[in-house]
Coordinates of C-alpha atoms (C1' of nucleotides) in Angstrom, one line a residue:
Chain A
M9 CA -0.3 0.4 -0.1
A10 CA 0.5 3.6 0.3
M11 CA 3.2 3.4 -2.5
P12 CA 5.7 6.3 -3.1
P13 CA 4.7 8.8 -5.0
S14 CA 4.7 8.0 -8.5
R15 CA 7.0 9.6 -10.9
R16 CA 4.5 10.0 -14.1
A17 CA 2.0 12.5 -14.3
G18 CA -1.4 9.8 -14.4
T19 CA -3.0 8.8 -17.8
S20 CA -5.2 11.9 -18.3
R21 CA -2.8 15.0 -19.5
A22 CA -6.3 17.6 -19.2
G23 CA -5.5 20.2 -21.6
T24 CA -5.9 22.9 -19.3
S25 CA -3.7 21.8 -16.6
R26 CA -0.7 24.1 -16.4
A27 CA 2.0 21.4 -17.4
G28 CA 2.7 18.7 -14.0
T29 CA 5.1 20.1 -11.4
K30 CA 4.5 16.6 -9.9
G31 CA 2.0 13.5 -9.1
V32 CA -1.9 14.4 -10.9
P33 CA -2.5 18.3 -11.6
R34 CA -5.6 19.2 -9.3
A35 CA -8.0 19.1 -12.2
D36 CA -7.4 15.6 -12.5
R37 CA -7.3 14.6 -8.8
E38 CA -10.7 16.7 -8.4
Q39 CA -12.4 15.4 -11.2
Q40 CA -11.2 11.5 -9.5
I41 CA -12.2 12.8 -5.9
L42 CA -16.0 14.3 -7.4
A43 CA -16.2 11.0 -9.1
A44 CA -15.0 8.2 -6.5
A45 CA -17.4 11.1 -3.4
T46 CA -20.4 10.9 -5.5
E47 CA -20.2 6.5 -5.9
E48 CA -19.7 6.7 -2.3
F49 CA -22.4 9.1 -1.5
G50 CA -24.8 7.5 -4.1
L51 CA -24.2 3.8 -2.6
R52 CA -24.5 4.1 1.4
G53 CA -25.8 8.0 2.1
Y54 CA -23.7 10.8 3.0
D55 CA -23.8 9.6 6.6
A56 CA -22.6 6.0 6.2
T57 CA -20.2 7.4 3.4
S58 CA -16.6 7.8 5.3
L59 CA -13.9 10.4 3.8
A60 CA -11.5 7.6 4.3
A61 CA -13.2 5.8 2.2
V62 CA -13.7 8.1 -0.6
A63 CA -9.7 8.7 -0.6
A64 CA -9.0 4.6 -0.4
R65 CA -10.7 4.2 -3.8
V66 CA -8.5 8.0 -5.2
G67 CA -5.8 6.7 -3.7
V68 CA -4.8 9.3 -2.1
T69 CA -5.2 11.0 1.6
K70 CA -8.0 11.6 3.4
T71 CA -6.4 15.1 4.0
L72 CA -6.0 16.3 0.5
L73 CA -10.2 15.8 0.5
H74 CA -10.3 18.5 3.0
Q75 CA -7.3 20.2 0.6
Y76 CA -9.4 20.6 -2.4
F77 CA -13.0 20.3 -1.0
G78 CA -13.0 21.4 2.5
P79 CA -15.3 20.1 4.7
K80 CA -17.9 16.9 4.4
Q81 CA -20.4 18.6 3.6
D82 CA -18.9 20.8 0.8
L83 CA -17.3 18.0 -1.0
Y84 CA -21.1 16.4 -1.0
L85 CA -22.1 19.9 -2.3
A86 CA -19.4 20.1 -5.2
C87 CA -20.9 15.9 -5.8
L88 CA -24.4 16.9 -5.8
N89 CA -24.2 20.2 -7.3
A90 CA -22.7 18.6 -10.4
V91 CA -25.1 16.2 -10.8
G92 CA -27.9 18.3 -10.2
D93 CA -27.4 20.4 -12.8
R94 CA -26.1 17.9 -15.0
L95 CA -29.4 16.2 -14.6
L96 CA -31.5 18.4 -14.7
A97 CA -29.9 19.8 -18.0
A98 CA -30.1 16.5 -19.5
I99 CA -34.1 16.4 -18.8
R100 CA -34.4 19.9 -19.8
T101 CA -33.7 19.3 -23.1
A102 CA -35.4 16.1 -23.0
M103 CA -38.6 17.7 -23.1
A104 CA -37.9 20.9 -25.0
D105 CA -36.5 18.5 -27.6
G106 CA -39.0 19.8 -29.7
G107 CA -42.7 17.5 -28.5
A108 CA -43.4 15.7 -31.5
T109 CA -40.2 14.3 -32.7
G110 CA -38.9 10.6 -32.5
P111 CA -40.5 8.4 -29.3
H112 CA -43.0 10.2 -26.7
T113 CA -41.9 12.4 -24.2
P114 CA -41.6 10.1 -21.3
L115 CA -39.0 7.4 -23.2
R116 CA -37.0 10.6 -24.4
V117 CA -36.6 11.5 -21.3
L118 CA -35.5 8.1 -20.0
H119 CA -33.4 7.8 -23.0
S120 CA -31.7 11.2 -22.2
L121 CA -31.5 10.0 -17.9
F122 CA -29.9 7.5 -19.2
T123 CA -27.3 9.0 -20.9
A124 CA -26.2 11.7 -18.2
L125 CA -26.1 8.7 -15.6
E126 CA -24.0 6.3 -18.1
G127 CA -20.7 5.3 -16.2
Q128 CA -22.2 6.5 -12.8
R129 CA -25.7 5.4 -12.0
E130 CA -25.6 5.4 -8.5
A131 CA -25.0 9.9 -8.9
W132 CA -28.9 9.4 -9.0
F133 CA -29.3 8.9 -5.3
V134 CA -27.1 11.7 -4.6
L135 CA -30.7 13.3 -4.9
Y136 CA -32.4 11.4 -2.9
D137 CA -29.9 10.8 0.5
T138 CA -31.8 10.6 3.2
S139 CA -29.2 10.6 6.0
L140 CA -28.5 14.1 5.8
P141 CA -28.4 16.6 8.0
P142 CA -31.3 18.1 8.9
D143 CA -32.1 22.2 8.5
S144 CA -28.2 21.9 6.5
E145 CA -27.4 23.4 3.3
P146 CA -27.1 20.5 1.7
A147 CA -30.2 19.4 2.5
R148 CA -31.5 22.9 1.8
R149 CA -30.1 22.0 -1.4
A150 CA -30.7 18.4 -2.1
A151 CA -34.9 19.6 -2.0
H152 CA -33.6 22.1 -4.1
Y153 CA -32.6 19.9 -7.4
R154 CA -35.5 17.8 -6.0
A155 CA -38.4 20.0 -6.5
A156 CA -37.0 21.1 -10.0
I157 CA -37.1 18.3 -11.6
D158 CA -41.0 17.6 -10.1
T159 CA -41.8 21.2 -11.6
L160 CA -40.3 19.2 -14.7
A161 CA -42.7 15.8 -14.3
E162 CA -45.9 17.4 -13.3
T163 CA -45.9 19.7 -16.9
G164 CA -44.5 16.6 -18.9
S165 CA -47.6 14.6 -17.0
L166 CA -50.1 17.6 -17.5
D167 CA -48.3 17.0 -21.5
V168 CA -48.9 13.3 -21.7
L169 CA -52.5 13.5 -20.3
R170 CA -53.2 16.4 -22.4
R171 CA -52.3 14.8 -25.5
S172 CA -53.9 11.7 -24.5
G173 CA -56.7 12.2 -22.4
P174 CA -59.7 13.8 -24.1
A175 CA -60.5 11.0 -26.0
H176 CA -61.4 8.8 -23.2
S177 CA -64.6 8.4 -20.7
P178 CA -66.5 11.1 -20.1
D179 CA -66.0 10.9 -16.5
A180 CA -64.3 13.7 -14.6
D181 CA -63.5 11.0 -11.5
H182 CA -60.2 10.6 -13.3
L183 CA -57.7 12.4 -15.3
G184 CA -56.6 15.1 -12.0
A185 CA -59.5 16.8 -11.4
D186 CA -58.1 16.6 -7.9
P187 CA -54.6 18.6 -7.4
L188 CA -53.5 16.2 -5.3
D189 CA -53.8 13.3 -7.8
R190 CA -51.7 15.2 -10.1
D191 CA -49.3 15.8 -7.4
L192 CA -49.1 11.9 -7.1
L193 CA -49.1 11.0 -10.8
A194 CA -46.1 13.8 -11.4
Y195 CA -44.4 11.7 -8.4
A196 CA -45.0 8.5 -9.6
W197 CA -43.6 9.0 -12.9
R198 CA -40.5 10.5 -11.2
G199 CA -40.1 7.3 -8.7
L200 CA -40.6 5.0 -10.9
A201 CA -37.6 6.9 -13.1
T202 CA -35.8 5.6 -10.1
T203 CA -36.8 2.1 -9.9
L204 CA -35.7 2.0 -13.6
V205 CA -31.8 3.8 -12.2
R206 CA -32.1 1.2 -9.5
W207 CA -33.4 -1.7 -11.7
W208 CA -29.8 -0.3 -14.0
I209 CA -27.2 -0.8 -11.3
R210 CA -28.2 -4.5 -10.2
H211 CA -27.6 -4.4 -14.0
P212 CA -24.5 -3.6 -15.1
D213 CA -24.2 -5.1 -18.3
E214 CA -27.2 -3.6 -19.7
S215 CA -26.6 -0.1 -22.0
V216 CA -28.2 3.1 -22.6
D217 CA -30.2 2.0 -25.7
A218 CA -31.1 -1.8 -24.6
M219 CA -32.6 -0.3 -21.6
T220 CA -34.3 2.3 -23.2
R221 CA -35.7 -0.6 -25.6
R222 CA -37.3 -2.5 -22.2
C223 CA -38.7 0.7 -21.2
A224 CA -40.4 1.1 -24.0
R225 CA -41.6 -2.5 -23.7
L226 CA -41.5 -2.1 -20.1
F227 CA -44.6 0.9 -21.2
T228 CA -46.0 -1.2 -23.2
T229 CA -46.7 -4.4 -21.1
A230 CA -48.2 -2.5 -18.1
R231 CA -50.9 -0.5 -20.2
T232 CA -51.6 -3.7 -21.1
A233 CA -51.9 -4.7 -17.4
L234 CA -53.5 -2.0 -16.2
A235 CA -56.5 -3.6 -18.1
P236 CA -60.4 -2.0 -15.8
D237 CA -61.8 -4.1 -13.2
P238 CA -62.8 -7.0 -14.8
D239 CA -65.1 -7.4 -12.5
A240 CA -67.4 -5.5 -10.1
Chain B
M12 CA -36.4 16.9 31.6
A13 CA -35.0 13.3 33.3
M14 CA -38.6 13.8 34.9
P15 CA -38.0 11.7 37.8
P16 CA -39.3 8.1 37.3
S17 CA -43.5 8.3 36.9
R18 CA -44.9 6.0 39.5
R19 CA -48.2 4.7 37.2
A20 CA -47.7 1.6 35.2
G21 CA -48.1 3.8 31.4
T22 CA -51.5 3.8 29.4
S23 CA -51.1 0.0 28.2
R24 CA -51.3 -2.6 31.0
A25 CA -51.1 -5.4 28.3
G26 CA -52.9 -8.2 29.3
T27 CA -48.9 -10.7 29.5
S28 CA -47.8 -8.3 32.4
R29 CA -47.0 -9.6 35.4
A30 CA -47.8 -6.5 37.3
G31 CA -46.1 -3.4 37.6
T32 CA -43.0 -3.3 40.6
K33 CA -42.3 0.1 39.2
G34 CA -41.9 2.2 36.2
V35 CA -43.5 0.8 32.7
P36 CA -42.9 -2.8 32.3
R37 CA -40.8 -4.1 30.2
A38 CA -43.3 -5.4 27.8
D39 CA -44.5 -1.9 27.0
R40 CA -41.4 -0.5 26.9
E41 CA -39.8 -3.2 24.1
Q42 CA -42.7 -1.9 22.0
Q43 CA -42.5 2.0 22.9
I44 CA -38.7 1.4 21.4
L45 CA -38.8 -0.4 18.8
A46 CA -41.6 2.0 17.4
A47 CA -39.3 5.1 17.8
A48 CA -36.1 3.0 16.6
T49 CA -38.7 1.2 13.7
E50 CA -39.2 5.1 12.8
E51 CA -36.4 6.5 12.9
F52 CA -34.8 3.5 10.8
G53 CA -36.6 4.1 8.4
L54 CA -36.1 7.7 8.0
R55 CA -32.4 8.7 8.6
G56 CA -31.2 5.0 7.2
Y57 CA -28.9 2.6 9.9
D58 CA -26.4 4.9 9.7
A59 CA -27.9 8.5 10.8
T60 CA -29.6 7.2 13.6
S61 CA -28.5 7.5 16.7
L62 CA -29.6 5.3 19.5
A63 CA -29.5 9.0 21.9
A64 CA -31.9 10.1 20.0
V65 CA -34.3 7.0 20.0
A66 CA -33.5 6.9 23.9
A67 CA -34.8 10.4 23.6
R68 CA -38.3 9.7 21.6
V69 CA -39.0 6.8 23.9
G70 CA -37.6 9.2 26.9
V71 CA -35.6 7.1 28.4
T72 CA -31.7 6.5 28.1
K73 CA -29.6 4.9 25.5
T74 CA -28.5 2.6 28.0
L75 CA -32.1 1.0 28.3
L76 CA -32.2 0.4 24.8
H77 CA -28.4 -1.7 25.1
Q78 CA -30.3 -3.7 27.8
Y79 CA -33.2 -5.2 26.3
F80 CA -31.9 -5.7 22.9
G81 CA -28.4 -5.2 22.6
P82 CA -26.2 -4.0 20.1
K83 CA -27.1 -1.4 17.5
Q84 CA -27.6 -4.1 14.9
D85 CA -29.4 -6.0 17.0
L86 CA -32.1 -3.6 17.7
Y87 CA -32.2 -3.0 14.3
L88 CA -33.2 -6.5 13.1
A89 CA -35.8 -6.9 16.5
C90 CA -37.4 -3.4 14.3
L91 CA -36.6 -6.0 10.8
N92 CA -37.7 -8.9 11.9
A93 CA -41.4 -6.8 13.1
V94 CA -41.5 -5.3 10.1
G95 CA -40.8 -7.3 7.4
D96 CA -43.7 -10.5 9.0
R97 CA -46.2 -8.3 9.6
L98 CA -45.8 -6.6 6.3
L99 CA -44.9 -10.2 4.4
A100 CA -48.3 -11.9 5.9
A101 CA -49.8 -8.7 4.9
I102 CA -49.0 -8.9 1.0
R103 CA -49.4 -12.3 0.8
T104 CA -52.6 -12.7 2.2
A105 CA -53.5 -10.1 -0.3
M106 CA -52.4 -11.7 -2.7
A107 CA -53.7 -15.3 -1.9
D108 CA -57.0 -13.9 -1.0
G109 CA -59.3 -15.2 -4.0
G110 CA -58.2 -14.1 -7.3
A111 CA -61.8 -13.1 -8.1
T112 CA -63.2 -11.1 -5.0
G113 CA -62.9 -7.4 -4.9
P114 CA -60.9 -5.1 -6.8
H115 CA -58.1 -6.7 -8.8
T116 CA -54.7 -7.7 -7.3
P117 CA -52.8 -4.7 -7.3
L118 CA -55.2 -2.6 -5.4
R119 CA -56.0 -5.2 -3.1
V120 CA -51.7 -5.7 -2.6
L121 CA -51.7 -1.4 -1.8
H122 CA -54.8 -1.4 0.7
S123 CA -53.2 -4.1 2.6
L124 CA -50.0 -2.8 2.1
F125 CA -51.1 0.5 3.5
T126 CA -53.1 -0.6 6.5
A127 CA -50.3 -2.4 7.4
L128 CA -47.9 0.8 7.1
E129 CA -51.1 2.8 9.6
G130 CA -49.5 4.7 12.1
Q131 CA -45.9 3.7 11.0
R132 CA -45.3 4.2 7.4
E133 CA -42.2 4.4 7.6
A134 CA -41.3 1.4 8.6
W135 CA -41.5 0.2 4.6
F136 CA -37.5 1.9 4.4
V137 CA -36.3 -0.1 7.2
L138 CA -36.1 -2.5 4.6
Y139 CA -34.9 -1.0 1.9
D140 CA -32.1 1.3 3.8
T141 CA -28.2 1.4 1.7
S142 CA -26.7 2.1 5.4
L143 CA -26.5 -1.3 6.7
P144 CA -22.8 -2.6 6.9
P145 CA -22.5 -4.6 4.3
D146 CA -21.7 -8.2 4.7
S147 CA -23.4 -8.1 8.2
E148 CA -26.0 -9.8 9.6
P149 CA -28.6 -7.3 8.7
A150 CA -27.6 -6.8 5.2
R151 CA -28.6 -10.0 4.7
R152 CA -31.5 -10.2 6.6
A153 CA -33.2 -7.4 5.0
A154 CA -31.8 -8.7 1.9
H155 CA -34.0 -11.3 2.5
Y156 CA -37.2 -10.1 3.6
R157 CA -36.7 -8.2 0.2
A158 CA -36.5 -10.7 -1.5
A159 CA -39.7 -13.1 -0.2
I160 CA -41.6 -9.5 -1.5
D161 CA -40.1 -9.7 -4.8
T162 CA -40.6 -13.0 -5.1
L163 CA -44.5 -11.5 -4.7
A164 CA -43.4 -8.9 -7.2
E165 CA -43.4 -11.6 -9.5
T166 CA -45.9 -13.9 -9.5
G167 CA -48.3 -11.2 -9.2
S168 CA -46.9 -9.8 -12.4
L169 CA -47.1 -12.5 -13.8
D170 CA -50.8 -13.3 -12.6
V171 CA -51.4 -9.9 -13.5
L172 CA -50.2 -10.2 -17.3
R173 CA -51.6 -13.9 -17.8
R174 CA -55.4 -13.0 -16.5
S175 CA -54.8 -9.5 -19.7
G176 CA -51.9 -10.4 -21.4
P177 CA -53.7 -13.7 -24.1
A178 CA -56.3 -10.6 -26.1
H179 CA -53.6 -8.3 -27.4
S180 CA -51.5 -8.0 -29.6
P181 CA -50.4 -11.0 -31.5
D182 CA -46.6 -10.4 -31.0
A183 CA -44.3 -11.9 -29.2
D184 CA -42.1 -8.9 -28.9
H185 CA -43.5 -8.1 -25.0
L186 CA -45.0 -9.7 -22.9
G187 CA -42.1 -11.1 -21.0
A188 CA -40.4 -13.3 -23.4
D189 CA -37.0 -12.0 -21.9
P190 CA -36.6 -13.2 -18.5
L191 CA -35.0 -10.0 -17.7
D192 CA -38.4 -8.1 -19.1
R193 CA -40.6 -10.0 -16.3
D194 CA -37.6 -9.2 -13.5
L195 CA -38.0 -5.4 -14.7
L196 CA -41.2 -5.5 -14.6
A197 CA -41.6 -7.0 -10.9
Y198 CA -38.9 -4.5 -9.5
A199 CA -40.6 -1.5 -11.4
W200 CA -44.2 -2.6 -9.1
R201 CA -42.3 -3.7 -6.5
G202 CA -40.7 0.5 -6.9
L203 CA -43.6 2.0 -7.4
A204 CA -45.4 1.1 -4.1
T205 CA -41.9 2.2 -2.5
T206 CA -43.4 5.4 -4.5
L207 CA -46.6 5.7 -2.9
V208 CA -45.8 4.9 0.5
R209 CA -43.5 7.4 0.1
W210 CA -46.0 10.5 -1.4
W211 CA -48.3 8.9 1.6
I212 CA -45.6 9.6 3.8
R213 CA -45.8 13.2 2.9
H214 CA -49.4 13.2 3.3
P215 CA -49.9 12.4 6.6
D216 CA -53.8 12.9 6.4
E217 CA -54.5 10.7 3.7
S218 CA -56.6 7.3 5.7
V219 CA -55.4 3.8 3.7
D220 CA -59.0 4.1 1.9
A221 CA -58.6 7.2 0.3
M222 CA -55.3 6.5 -0.5
T223 CA -56.2 3.6 -1.5
R224 CA -58.8 4.8 -3.7
R225 CA -56.6 7.8 -5.2
C226 CA -53.8 5.3 -6.2
A227 CA -56.6 2.8 -8.1
R228 CA -57.6 6.4 -9.9
L229 CA -54.2 6.8 -10.2
F230 CA -53.8 3.4 -12.6
T231 CA -57.0 4.2 -14.5
T232 CA -54.8 7.6 -15.4
A233 CA -51.9 5.6 -16.4
R234 CA -53.2 3.9 -18.5
T235 CA -54.4 6.5 -20.7
A236 CA -51.2 7.9 -20.4
L237 CA -49.4 5.2 -22.0
A238 CA -50.8 5.4 -24.8
P239 CA -48.6 3.9 -27.9
D240 CA -46.2 6.2 -30.2
P241 CA -48.9 8.7 -31.6
D242 CA -45.9 8.6 -34.9
A243 CA -43.2 6.8 -36.0
Chain C
dT24 C1' 22.4 25.8 -6.2
dT25 C1' 18.8 27.5 -4.3
dG26 C1' 13.9 29.2 -4.3
dG27 C1' 9.2 29.2 -5.2
dT28 C1' 5.4 26.1 -5.8
dA29 C1' 2.6 22.3 -6.8
dA30 C1' 0.7 17.5 -5.0
dA31 C1' 0.4 14.8 -1.0
dT32 C1' 1.6 12.6 3.8
dT33 C1' 2.1 11.7 8.3
dA34 C1' 1.2 13.6 12.5
dC35 C1' -2.5 14.9 15.4
dC36 C1' -6.0 16.9 17.9
dG37 C1' -11.5 16.2 19.6
dT38 C1' -15.4 14.6 19.4
dA39 C1' -19.7 12.1 18.5
dG40 C1' -21.6 8.0 18.8
dG41 C1' -21.8 3.0 20.4
dG42 C1' -21.4 0.0 24.2
dT43 C1' -20.5 -1.3 29.7
dA44 C1' -19.8 -1.4 34.6
dA45 C1' -22.1 -0.6 38.4
dG46 C1' -25.6 1.6 41.2
dA47 C1' -30.0 3.9 42.6
dT48 C1' -34.7 3.4 42.9
dC49 C1' -39.2 1.7 43.8
dC50 C1' -41.4 -2.3 44.6
dA51 C1' -43.8 -6.6 46.8
dT52 C1' -43.6 -9.4 50.6
dG53 C1' -41.3 -13.0 54.2
Chain D
dC16 C1' -36.9 -4.4 58.1
dA17 C1' -33.8 -6.6 55.0
dT18 C1' -33.6 -10.0 50.9
dG19 C1' -35.1 -9.9 46.5
dG20 C1' -36.1 -8.7 41.8
dA21 C1' -37.8 -5.3 38.4
dT22 C1' -36.7 -1.2 35.7
dC23 C1' -33.6 2.6 35.0
dT24 C1' -30.1 6.1 35.1
dT25 C1' -24.5 8.2 36.0
dA26 C1' -20.5 7.9 35.1
dC27 C1' -17.1 6.1 32.2
dC28 C1' -14.2 3.5 28.2
dC29 C1' -12.9 3.1 23.0
dT30 C1' -12.8 3.9 18.6
dA31 C1' -14.0 6.0 13.9
dC32 C1' -13.8 9.6 12.3
dG33 C1' -14.4 14.6 11.4
dG34 C1' -10.8 18.0 10.8
dT35 C1' -6.0 21.0 10.9
dA36 C1' -0.9 21.7 11.8
dA37 C1' 3.2 20.9 10.2
dT38 C1' 6.2 18.9 7.1
dT39 C1' 7.8 16.0 3.1
dT40 C1' 8.4 14.9 -2.2
dA41 C1' 8.8 16.2 -6.6
dC42 C1' 9.6 19.4 -10.6
dC43 C1' 11.1 23.8 -12.5
dA44 C1' 13.3 28.2 -12.7
dA45 C1' 16.7 31.3 -12.5

DNA sequence: TTGGTAAATTACCGTAGGGTAAGATCCATG
DNA sequence: CATGGATCTTACCCTACGGTAATTTACCAA
């Protein structure tokens, strides 16, 4: 262990790196650390993640994390912001991306989500950490991202409903007459995405496209399975 | 705080309680502790839950938890077993309960699940804690319960498919030709239940029956929303 | 060589939190 | 009133982990 500080400047040689003085350029290390921390946070949750574990994964010492990112909360915030912005952007563009081109919106969103998560699938769960210290900035910021995604999910739900709804049964019993019903629909849709990502994590060999196709089949299957009450 | 050991023997007076010597009879205390611990574990996760917090909630000291339940892992196991058995039983009876009576199976299962969780809705998440120490007995036991539920979900999925499937499109492209497709379907169904419980937690005033009806509406809505690709 | 600077480590501190040992406190009963 | 058995606490230990200061290692440039 603790191999002597290797001489070579590492594998990356990022373009903007101001040439190497010694070890791995700071920008590269920061990326490595962010990646490792994101995985750990997403996998075990904030509280159960130890900085030593993250550091070991990168092959450095706990101290370096502090020097680059400050205290644990700040490291988490760095992960959270990176992940949150990336995912929000992915979803936004997928939803805004011409309502008529290609497959219908839900699948487009899923595909975009999977693409944004490829290579770091646990990242999604950084947003849904339940072990964040209550009333802390991390908790607030995570809630912010969740709310943003929820908003998107809600407009998306309404959109889909509006497009396929009117041609159906006339009773106003369903179709989001109750605002809580609409809230639940959006919530369930977002929860479904979460579930799909979790399944994807457990099947690492599944490619983005294969996963998307599988989801398409799932939708088809689910529609037939949700046939109305055969009795009563 | 730390009010002097109250004289009265508490509210419950359980039948098997061998009369009170002083404070709250042990059986009662154990129930209180289990309830509090279950809530905390479900809410914050295993690692982020502190025994002091659980103890404070009950109004006793950390030490008492240890005397009654042993180390933290054992307390968690006690919660897990209680919750797991209760939920498994609820789901099993709901599924076995005459396939033809009342609403179709998924709703019956949900209703039964909500009933079993009423008064302690966070309990569900005790089974899905991601912060359990890997390769520990808690992790194994939780995995065991999850697997049992997954099995039920899978047979349930197949059941629903078999009942509503054959009357549909002839291509074998969907309908679980691929075993992974079936796995995903069961997984998604279980994930949906999780999502619904989470939403329920965030709307504490919703009664079991109201929640079940809301889910029924959700199913209807979802079916129309899942209309096949309008283009391509 | 010497100095400067970036990269990283060793050594250390403080505390939160799991866990234990040894009493308290109260009631019942002979 | 002493003995005994429940219930519950005070006081304490120890380790894991977050966090900091001081120091080392390597390269480059004058």
